[in-house]
mmCIF file of C-alpha atoms in Angstrom:
data_model
loop_
_atom_site.group_PDB
_atom_site.id
_atom_site.type_symbol
_atom_site.label_atom_id
_atom_site.label_comp_id
_atom_site.label_asym_id
_atom_site.label_seq_id
_atom_site.Cartn_x
_atom_site.Cartn_y
_atom_site.Cartn_z
ATOM 1 C CA MET G 1245 -65.444 -24.070 -44.424
ATOM 2 C CA LEU G 1246 -64.284 -21.761 -41.630
ATOM 3 C CA ASN G 1247 -61.007 -23.635 -41.499
ATOM 4 C CA LYS G 1248 -60.480 -23.021 -45.242
ATOM 5 C CA GLU G 1249 -61.259 -19.293 -44.912
ATOM 6 C CA SER G 1250 -58.893 -19.074 -41.943
ATOM 7 C CA LYS G 1251 -56.082 -20.584 -44.034
ATOM 8 C CA ILE G 1252 -56.770 -18.119 -46.871
ATOM 9 C CA ASN G 1253 -56.721 -15.183 -44.427
ATOM 10 C CA ASN G 1254 -53.499 -16.424 -42.842
ATOM 11 C CA GLY G 1255 -51.899 -16.733 -46.300
ATOM 12 C CA ALA G 1256 -53.001 -13.233 -47.278
ATOM 13 C CA THR G 1257 -51.662 -11.877 -43.990
ATOM 14 C CA LEU G 1258 -48.319 -13.602 -44.597
ATOM 15 C CA LEU G 1259 -48.063 -12.193 -48.132
ATOM 16 C CA LEU G 1260 -48.943 -8.714 -46.885
ATOM 17 C CA THR G 1261 -46.358 -9.018 -44.109
ATOM 18 C CA LEU G 1262 -43.679 -10.123 -46.580
ATOM 19 C CA PHE G 1263 -44.630 -7.289 -48.941
ATOM 20 C CA ILE G 1264 -44.432 -4.661 -46.173
ATOM 21 C CA THR G 1265 -41.133 -6.140 -44.945
ATOM 22 C CA SER G 1266 -39.724 -5.907 -48.489
ATOM 23 C CA ILE G 1267 -40.850 -2.284 -48.834
ATOM 24 C CA VAL G 1268 -39.323 -1.372 -45.456
ATOM 25 C CA SER G 1269 -36.066 -3.156 -46.406
ATOM 26 C CA ILE G 1270 -35.868 -1.318 -49.746
ATOM 27 C CA ILE G 1271 -36.577 2.043 -48.092
ATOM 28 C CA GLY G 1272 -34.001 1.276 -45.393
ATOM 29 C CA TYR G 1273 -31.385 0.357 -48.021
ATOM 30 C CA LYS G 1274 -32.116 3.490 -50.051
ATOM 31 C CA LEU G 1275 -31.908 5.666 -46.933
ATOM 32 C CA PHE G 1276 -28.583 4.046 -46.021
ATOM 33 C CA ASP G 1277 -27.328 4.520 -49.586
ATOM 34 C CA LEU G 1278 -28.444 8.177 -49.577
ATOM 35 C CA THR G 1279 -26.802 8.748 -46.190
ATOM 36 C CA MET G 1280 -23.526 7.249 -47.443
ATOM 37 C CA PHE G 1281 -23.712 9.321 -50.644
ATOM 38 C CA THR G 1282 -24.439 12.514 -48.689
ATOM 39 C CA SER G 1283 -21.566 11.723 -46.332
ATOM 40 C CA GLU G 1284 -19.218 11.189 -49.315
ATOM 41 C CA VAL G 1285 -20.322 14.465 -50.943
ATOM 42 C CA GLU G 1286 -19.815 16.345 -47.673
ATOM 43 C CA LYS G 1287 -16.393 14.736 -47.281
ATOM 44 C CA ARG G 1288 -15.366 15.765 -50.808
ATOM 45 C CA ASN G 1289 -16.691 19.302 -50.312
ATOM 46 C CA LEU G 1290 -14.751 19.606 -47.069
ATOM 47 C CA SER G 1291 -11.581 18.243 -48.725
ATOM 48 C CA HIS G 1292 -12.108 20.654 -51.635
ATOM 49 C CA GLN G 1293 -12.422 23.642 -49.280
ATOM 50 C CA GLN G 1294 -9.391 22.606 -47.230
ATOM 51 C CA SER G 1295 -7.342 22.121 -50.409
ATOM 52 C CA PHE G 1296 -8.355 25.527 -51.754
ATOM 53 C CA LEU G 1297 -7.248 27.180 -48.494
ATOM 54 C CA MET G 1298 -3.911 25.359 -48.734
ATOM 55 C CA VAL G 1299 -3.469 26.642 -52.307
ATOM 56 C CA LEU G 1300 -4.185 30.215 -51.186
ATOM 57 C CA SER G 1301 -1.476 29.860 -48.541
ATOM 58 C CA LEU G 1302 0.984 28.541 -51.134
ATOM 59 C CA GLU G 1303 0.082 31.376 -53.513
ATOM 60 C CA SER G 1304 0.791 33.926 -50.786
ATOM 61 C CA TYR G 1305 4.181 32.343 -50.100
ATOM 62 C CA THR G 1306 4.964 32.162 -53.843
ATOM 63 C CA LEU G 1307 4.131 35.840 -54.437
ATOM 64 C CA ASP G 1308 6.356 36.810 -51.529
ATOM 65 C CA TYR G 1309 9.175 34.567 -52.794
ATOM 66 C CA MET G 1310 8.943 35.883 -56.359
ATOM 67 C CA SER G 1311 8.939 39.536 -55.345
ATOM 68 C CA SER G 1312 12.732 39.218 -55.509
ATOM 69 C CA ALA G 1313 14.175 39.754 -59.016
ATOM 70 C CA GLU G 1314 17.056 37.446 -58.119
ATOM 71 C CA LYS G 1315 14.704 34.582 -57.262
ATOM 72 C CA ARG G 1316 12.670 35.120 -60.431
ATOM 73 C CA LYS G 1317 15.874 34.888 -62.424
ATOM 74 C CA SER G 1318 16.849 31.653 -60.659
ATOM 75 C CA LEU G 1319 13.496 30.182 -61.756
ATOM 76 C CA SER G 1320 14.257 31.137 -65.363
ATOM 77 C CA LEU G 1321 17.644 29.438 -65.163
ATOM 78 C CA ILE G 1322 16.030 26.271 -63.785
ATOM 79 C CA THR G 1323 13.636 26.294 -66.757
ATOM 80 C CA ASN G 1324 16.438 26.271 -69.319
ATOM 81 C CA ARG G 1325 18.063 23.073 -68.059
ATOM 82 C CA TYR G 1326 17.841 19.681 -69.723
ATOM 83 C CA ASP G 1327 16.629 18.200 -66.432
ATOM 84 C CA PRO G 1328 12.883 18.107 -65.753
ATOM 85 C CA TYR G 1329 11.406 20.337 -63.088
ATOM 86 C CA SER G 1330 11.930 19.317 -59.473
ATOM 87 C CA PRO G 1331 8.668 20.056 -57.692
ATOM 88 C CA ILE G 1332 8.489 20.782 -53.967
ATOM 89 C CA GLU G 1333 6.818 17.979 -52.001
ATOM 90 C CA ILE G 1334 5.228 18.644 -48.607
ATOM 91 C CA PRO G 1335 4.032 15.597 -46.624
ATOM 92 C CA LEU G 1336 0.600 15.601 -44.977
ATOM 93 C CA LYS G 1337 -0.750 13.230 -42.325
ATOM 94 C CA ARG G 1338 -2.806 11.266 -44.884
ATOM 95 C CA GLY G 1339 -1.393 12.523 -48.167
ATOM 96 C CA ASN G 1340 0.946 15.132 -49.621
ATOM 97 C CA ILE G 1341 1.219 18.437 -51.496
ATOM 98 C CA VAL G 1342 3.289 18.730 -54.682
ATOM 99 C CA ALA G 1343 3.928 22.292 -55.885
ATOM 100 C CA GLN G 1344 5.820 23.520 -58.928
ATOM 101 C CA ILE G 1345 6.505 27.012 -60.308
ATOM 102 C CA GLU G 1346 7.082 27.278 -64.063
ATOM 103 C CA ASP G 1347 8.475 30.184 -66.032
ATOM 104 C CA LYS G 1348 6.103 30.634 -68.986
ATOM 105 C CA SER G 1349 8.308 33.088 -70.896
ATOM 106 C CA ASP G 1350 9.842 30.452 -73.178
ATOM 107 C CA CYS G 1351 6.980 29.946 -75.640
ATOM 108 C CA PHE G 1352 5.115 31.599 -78.510
ATOM 109 C CA ASN G 1353 1.932 33.312 -77.326
ATOM 110 C CA LEU G 1354 -0.802 32.347 -79.808
ATOM 111 C CA ASN G 1355 -2.871 35.415 -78.891
ATOM 112 C CA LEU G 1356 -0.295 37.759 -80.426
ATOM 113 C CA ILE G 1357 -1.258 36.883 -84.006
ATOM 114 C CA VAL G 1358 -4.352 39.100 -83.925
ATOM 115 C CA THR G 1359 -5.171 42.331 -82.105
ATOM 116 C CA ASN G 1360 -8.909 42.811 -81.557
ATOM 117 C CA ASP G 1361 -10.184 46.363 -81.150
ATOM 118 C CA GLU G 1362 -13.130 46.123 -78.749
ATOM 119 C CA GLU G 1363 -14.568 49.539 -79.620
ATOM 120 C CA SER G 1364 -14.494 49.380 -83.403
ATOM 121 C CA LYS G 1365 -14.887 45.579 -83.549
ATOM 122 C CA THR G 1366 -12.024 45.430 -86.030
ATOM 123 C CA LYS G 1367 -8.885 43.312 -86.091
ATOM 124 C CA THR G 1368 -5.250 43.841 -86.962
ATOM 125 C CA VAL G 1369 -3.163 40.865 -88.029
ATOM 126 C CA ASN G 1370 0.324 41.203 -86.543
ATOM 127 C CA GLN G 1371 2.417 40.226 -89.549
ATOM 128 C CA ASP G 1372 5.713 39.782 -87.662
ATOM 129 C CA GLU G 1373 4.107 37.442 -85.136
ATOM 130 C CA LEU G 1374 2.305 35.598 -87.933
ATOM 131 C CA LEU G 1375 5.591 35.077 -89.801
ATOM 132 C CA PHE G 1376 7.223 33.834 -86.591
ATOM 133 C CA PHE G 1377 4.378 31.342 -86.126
ATOM 134 C CA LYS G 1378 4.672 30.142 -89.730
ATOM 135 C CA ASN G 1379 8.455 29.754 -89.388
ATOM 136 C CA LEU G 1380 7.919 27.784 -86.187
ATOM 137 C CA LEU G 1381 5.547 25.391 -87.979
ATOM 138 C CA SER G 1382 7.955 25.128 -90.904
ATOM 139 C CA SER G 1383 10.886 24.320 -88.581
ATOM 140 C CA LEU G 1384 8.754 21.457 -87.216
ATOM 141 C CA GLU G 1385 8.503 20.092 -90.783
ATOM 142 C CA ILE G 1386 4.810 20.773 -91.203
ATOM 143 C CA PRO G 1387 3.814 20.961 -94.916
ATOM 144 C CA SER G 1388 3.442 24.465 -96.380
ATOM 145 C CA ASP G 1389 -0.211 23.969 -97.393
ATOM 146 C CA LYS G 1390 -1.034 22.973 -93.813
ATOM 147 C CA ILE G 1391 0.859 26.003 -92.488
ATOM 148 C CA GLU G 1392 -1.224 28.382 -94.606
ATOM 149 C CA SER G 1393 -4.482 26.691 -93.617
ATOM 150 C CA ILE G 1394 -3.666 26.615 -89.887
ATOM 151 C CA SER G 1395 -2.420 30.225 -89.845
ATOM 152 C CA ALA G 1396 -5.490 31.639 -91.605
ATOM 153 C CA SER G 1397 -7.847 29.518 -89.500
ATOM 154 C CA LEU G 1398 -6.126 30.574 -86.266
ATOM 155 C CA ILE G 1399 -6.678 34.226 -87.201
ATOM 156 C CA ASP G 1400 -10.371 33.468 -87.799
ATOM 157 C CA TRP G 1401 -10.615 31.581 -84.507
ATOM 158 C CA ILE G 1402 -9.351 34.582 -82.504
ATOM 159 C CA ASP G 1403 -10.761 37.550 -84.433
ATOM 160 C CA GLU G 1404 -14.245 38.876 -83.667
ATOM 161 C CA ASP G 1405 -15.717 38.897 -87.175
ATOM 162 C CA ASP G 1406 -17.484 36.091 -89.045
ATOM 163 C CA PHE G 1407 -15.595 36.391 -92.326
ATOM 164 C CA PRO G 1408 -12.733 34.027 -93.285
ATOM 165 C CA ASP G 1409 -9.349 35.770 -93.384
ATOM 166 C CA ASN G 1410 -8.744 34.258 -96.830
ATOM 167 C CA TYR G 1411 -9.706 31.167 -98.817
ATOM 168 C CA ASN G 1412 -7.648 29.027 -96.396
ATOM 169 C CA GLY G 1413 -9.493 30.313 -93.330
ATOM 170 C CA ALA G 1414 -12.491 28.923 -91.468
ATOM 171 C CA GLU G 1415 -15.368 30.547 -89.610
ATOM 172 C CA ASP G 1416 -18.632 29.224 -88.132
ATOM 173 C CA PHE G 1417 -19.930 27.947 -91.488
ATOM 174 C CA TYR G 1418 -17.044 25.464 -91.752
ATOM 175 C CA TYR G 1419 -17.154 24.196 -88.159
ATOM 176 C CA SER G 1420 -20.962 23.978 -87.966
ATOM 177 C CA ASN G 1421 -20.961 21.523 -90.883
ATOM 178 C CA LEU G 1422 -18.573 19.039 -89.264
ATOM 179 C CA ASN G 1423 -19.828 15.678 -87.973
ATOM 180 C CA THR G 1424 -19.493 17.075 -84.461
ATOM 181 C CA PRO G 1425 -20.363 20.750 -85.023
ATOM 182 C CA TYR G 1426 -19.119 23.680 -82.948
ATOM 183 C CA LEU G 1427 -18.484 27.412 -83.408
ATOM 184 C CA THR G 1428 -15.367 29.567 -83.434
ATOM 185 C CA SER G 1429 -14.323 31.233 -80.205
ATOM 186 C CA ASN G 1430 -14.015 34.762 -81.694
ATOM 187 C CA GLN G 1431 -11.886 35.809 -78.735
ATOM 188 C CA TYR G 1432 -8.372 35.332 -77.382
ATOM 189 C CA MET G 1433 -7.468 31.760 -76.511
ATOM 190 C CA GLN G 1434 -7.645 30.753 -72.849
ATOM 191 C CA ASN G 1435 -5.922 27.404 -73.275
ATOM 192 C CA ILE G 1436 -3.605 25.938 -75.903
ATOM 193 C CA SER G 1437 -5.916 22.907 -76.195
ATOM 194 C CA GLU G 1438 -8.254 25.173 -78.206
ATOM 195 C CA LEU G 1439 -5.746 24.970 -81.054
ATOM 196 C CA ARG G 1440 -6.708 21.321 -81.493
ATOM 197 C CA LYS G 1441 -10.146 22.504 -82.712
ATOM 198 C CA VAL G 1442 -8.721 24.839 -85.360
ATOM 199 C CA LYS G 1443 -9.041 23.722 -88.978
ATOM 200 C CA GLY G 1444 -5.942 21.873 -90.184
ATOM 201 C CA VAL G 1445 -4.550 21.007 -86.736
ATOM 202 C CA THR G 1446 -4.324 17.220 -86.495
ATOM 203 C CA GLU G 1447 -3.297 15.284 -83.387
ATOM 204 C CA VAL G 1448 0.186 14.745 -84.889
ATOM 205 C CA ILE G 1449 0.666 18.457 -85.640
ATOM 206 C CA TYR G 1450 -0.637 19.460 -82.209
ATOM 207 C CA LYS G 1451 1.821 17.140 -80.437
ATOM 208 C CA LYS G 1452 4.690 18.641 -82.451
ATOM 209 C CA ILE G 1453 3.865 22.255 -81.668
ATOM 210 C CA GLU G 1454 2.511 21.857 -78.121
ATOM 211 C CA PRO G 1455 5.884 22.324 -76.296
ATOM 212 C CA TYR G 1456 6.483 25.623 -78.102
ATOM 213 C CA ILE G 1457 3.181 27.447 -77.612
ATOM 214 C CA CYS G 1458 1.164 29.087 -74.846
ATOM 215 C CA ALA G 1459 -2.050 31.095 -74.529
ATOM 216 C CA LEU G 1460 -1.248 34.187 -72.470
ATOM 217 C CA PRO G 1461 -2.859 37.627 -72.270
ATOM 218 C CA SER G 1462 -2.194 39.495 -75.512
ATOM 219 C CA ASN G 1463 0.110 42.065 -73.879
ATOM 220 C CA PHE G 1464 2.745 39.420 -73.059
ATOM 221 C CA LYS G 1465 4.987 39.610 -76.111
ATOM 222 C CA PHE G 1466 8.493 38.715 -74.961
ATOM 223 C CA ILE G 1467 10.444 35.465 -74.900
ATOM 224 C CA ASN G 1468 13.159 35.327 -72.246
ATOM 225 C CA ILE G 1469 16.460 34.122 -73.731
ATOM 226 C CA ASN G 1470 17.443 32.896 -70.254
ATOM 227 C CA SER G 1471 14.339 30.653 -70.045
ATOM 228 C CA ILE G 1472 14.560 28.718 -73.322
ATOM 229 C CA SER G 1473 15.598 25.096 -72.845
ATOM 230 C CA PRO G 1474 18.084 23.522 -75.292
ATOM 231 C CA LEU G 1475 15.266 21.011 -75.803
ATOM 232 C CA LYS G 1476 13.353 23.811 -77.576
ATOM 233 C CA PRO G 1477 15.816 25.036 -80.233
ATOM 234 C CA LYS G 1478 13.018 25.663 -82.753
ATOM 235 C CA ILE G 1479 12.225 28.980 -81.019
ATOM 236 C CA LEU G 1480 15.578 30.416 -82.150
ATOM 237 C CA VAL G 1481 15.393 28.609 -85.506
ATOM 238 C CA ALA G 1482 12.038 30.291 -86.203
ATOM 239 C CA LEU G 1483 13.256 33.705 -85.006
ATOM 240 C CA SER G 1484 16.249 33.440 -87.345
ATOM 241 C CA GLU G 1485 13.844 32.715 -90.227
ATOM 242 C CA LYS G 1486 15.570 29.313 -90.467
ATOM 243 C CA LYS G 1487 19.083 30.736 -90.896
ATOM 244 C CA LEU G 1488 20.043 28.695 -87.839
ATOM 245 C CA SER G 1489 20.103 24.906 -87.835
ATOM 246 C CA ASP G 1490 18.809 23.004 -84.819
ATOM 247 C CA GLN G 1491 22.362 22.221 -83.704
ATOM 248 C CA GLU G 1492 23.469 25.850 -84.016
ATOM 249 C CA ALA G 1493 20.474 26.974 -81.966
ATOM 250 C CA ILE G 1494 21.266 24.344 -79.312
ATOM 251 C CA SER G 1495 24.892 25.530 -79.198
ATOM 252 C CA ILE G 1496 23.781 29.138 -78.661
ATOM 253 C CA LEU G 1497 21.538 28.048 -75.789
ATOM 254 C CA GLU G 1498 24.210 25.832 -74.232
ATOM 255 C CA ASP G 1499 26.807 28.631 -74.395
ATOM 256 C CA ARG G 1500 24.793 31.026 -72.225
ATOM 257 C CA PRO G 1501 26.453 32.218 -69.005
ATOM 258 C CA LEU G 1502 25.585 30.059 -65.990
ATOM 259 C CA SER G 1503 24.093 33.117 -64.312
ATOM 260 C CA GLY G 1504 22.143 34.076 -67.448
ATOM 261 C CA TYR G 1505 22.310 37.304 -69.447
ATOM 262 C CA GLU G 1506 21.835 40.523 -67.505
ATOM 263 C CA ASN G 1507 20.192 42.196 -70.512
ATOM 264 C CA ILE G 1508 19.397 41.370 -74.121
ATOM 265 C CA ASP G 1509 22.196 43.581 -75.481
ATOM 266 C CA GLU G 1510 24.682 41.249 -73.808
ATOM 267 C CA PHE G 1511 23.197 38.345 -75.786
ATOM 268 C CA PHE G 1512 23.359 40.228 -79.088
ATOM 269 C CA ASN G 1513 26.994 41.226 -78.518
ATOM 270 C CA ASP G 1514 27.982 37.832 -79.903
ATOM 271 C CA GLU G 1515 28.794 38.271 -83.604
ATOM 272 C CA PHE G 1516 27.317 34.927 -84.691
ATOM 273 C CA VAL G 1517 24.085 35.657 -82.816
ATOM 274 C CA LYS G 1518 23.936 39.133 -84.329
ATOM 275 C CA GLN G 1519 24.244 37.747 -87.867
ATOM 276 C CA SER G 1520 21.841 34.848 -87.321
ATOM 277 C CA LEU G 1521 19.123 36.855 -85.556
ATOM 278 C CA SER G 1522 19.497 39.973 -87.664
ATOM 279 C CA SER G 1523 15.868 41.128 -87.948
ATOM 280 C CA SER G 1524 14.562 44.023 -85.872
ATOM 281 C CA PHE G 1525 11.706 41.731 -84.802
ATOM 282 C CA SER G 1526 14.169 39.293 -83.166
ATOM 283 C CA ARG G 1527 15.634 42.105 -81.088
ATOM 284 C CA LYS G 1528 12.160 43.253 -80.045
ATOM 285 C CA LYS G 1529 10.939 39.717 -79.339
ATOM 286 C CA LEU G 1530 13.728 38.556 -77.037
ATOM 287 C CA ASN G 1531 14.492 39.912 -73.590
ATOM 288 C CA ALA G 1532 16.319 38.768 -70.447
ATOM 289 C CA GLU G 1533 13.491 38.964 -67.915
ATOM 290 C CA SER G 1534 10.360 36.918 -67.229
ATOM 291 C CA PHE G 1535 6.933 38.402 -66.543
ATOM 292 C CA TYR G 1536 4.684 35.331 -66.513
ATOM 293 C CA PHE G 1537 4.666 32.241 -64.287
ATOM 294 C CA ASN G 1538 2.411 29.317 -63.415
ATOM 295 C CA LEU G 1539 2.065 27.708 -59.991
ATOM 296 C CA GLU G 1540 0.735 24.152 -60.227
ATOM 297 C CA THR G 1541 -0.402 22.648 -56.930
ATOM 298 C CA GLN G 1542 -1.502 19.036 -56.536
ATOM 299 C CA ILE G 1543 -2.947 17.945 -53.187
ATOM 300 C CA LYS G 1544 -3.602 14.280 -52.403
ATOM 301 C CA TYR G 1545 -5.611 13.420 -49.298
ATOM 302 C CA ASP G 1546 -6.688 9.793 -48.893
ATOM 303 C CA GLU G 1547 -8.374 8.975 -52.245
ATOM 304 C CA PHE G 1548 -9.082 12.667 -52.976
ATOM 305 C CA THR G 1549 -6.915 14.600 -55.501
ATOM 306 C CA PHE G 1550 -7.120 18.357 -56.032
ATOM 307 C CA ILE G 1551 -5.164 20.214 -58.753
ATOM 308 C CA MET G 1552 -5.005 23.982 -59.136
ATOM 309 C CA ASN G 1553 -3.083 26.084 -61.673
ATOM 310 C CA SER G 1554 -2.508 29.694 -60.594
ATOM 311 C CA ARG G 1555 -1.283 32.161 -63.218
ATOM 312 C CA ILE G 1556 1.091 34.808 -61.894
ATOM 313 C CA ILE G 1557 2.273 37.984 -63.627
ATOM 314 C CA LYS G 1558 4.791 40.681 -62.837
ATOM 315 C CA ASP G 1559 2.874 43.960 -62.994
ATOM 316 C CA ASP G 1560 5.281 46.887 -62.570
ATOM 317 C CA GLU G 1561 7.101 45.801 -59.411
ATOM 318 C CA ASP G 1562 4.288 43.669 -57.976
ATOM 319 C CA MET G 1563 3.536 39.972 -58.455
ATOM 320 C CA LYS G 1564 -0.173 39.213 -58.926
ATOM 321 C CA ILE G 1565 -2.455 36.204 -59.389
ATOM 322 C CA ILE G 1566 -4.535 36.899 -62.504
ATOM 323 C CA SER G 1567 -6.416 33.617 -62.849
ATOM 324 C CA ARG G 1568 -6.939 30.187 -61.333
ATOM 325 C CA LYS G 1569 -7.993 26.934 -62.977
ATOM 326 C CA ILE G 1570 -9.001 23.757 -61.193
ATOM 327 C CA GLY G 1571 -7.505 20.760 -62.982
ATOM 328 C CA ASN G 1572 -4.680 20.441 -65.459
ATOM 329 C CA PHE G 1573 -4.116 22.659 -68.487
ATOM 330 C CA LEU G 1574 -4.622 20.305 -71.402
#
């Protein structure tokens, strides 16, 4: 009898020992897993901080470099080539830095279509800019009914009121009844990817217009004739109200002086240009100087990748960073 009880006790002790061993093993594994996770998080945070400091150093160098009007102009002339950008690559011990400065004065600023008055909470639709936008869409062979819908809906997306601009427009009521509901921004666009959410803008239409648009502060109105690439002739086609063909616009862009135009009057001295871009709006829209740039920095360190976009403006005679965004602009 005692022998039987002893066997039962020994079995219970063995089971208890195995149970405790299992618990200790699980706790040990979890602690190891947590330690590894914490170590990885700390490593990423450290890499993130180091990368940010590197970007700040590059920004400082870029601002100093671009304080020269001659160097800003050289950037504009690089932009207008057929060749893609040639970024600067800086090797690191266990990775590299790739930096690229882009002149952003070769696109239509979507935020110019509407002027919001903060005090009175009213809006003014800028008819010249709206017509330019419509002509740009038309030159990209977008159907006229789509153009009217997109234009009205873009106004509603940016303006601060909740009333559709016209029967083609769309405010919160329209978007909140979609399968995946959302609301209008009711403020200036921060990123061109917002346009993809606007009523009427399909993926196909967005891909067509994407190279020609930007979302800049609403006081940036000019397009630099020295910056426009021959790959983007639709800018001039739209400004001419479609008097110019694509090939004629390309020829105008290819015939620019190698050193660029010193001023916009020099560009309009050409008789064909003067006749083709005859509206007063065209003269006001084009200039020969850039005020807006983007520094894109990509840092790779082991398996870690850090991307920062720094927006740079010319304010009077100073170059300033006005915003930063981690990750790519979509």
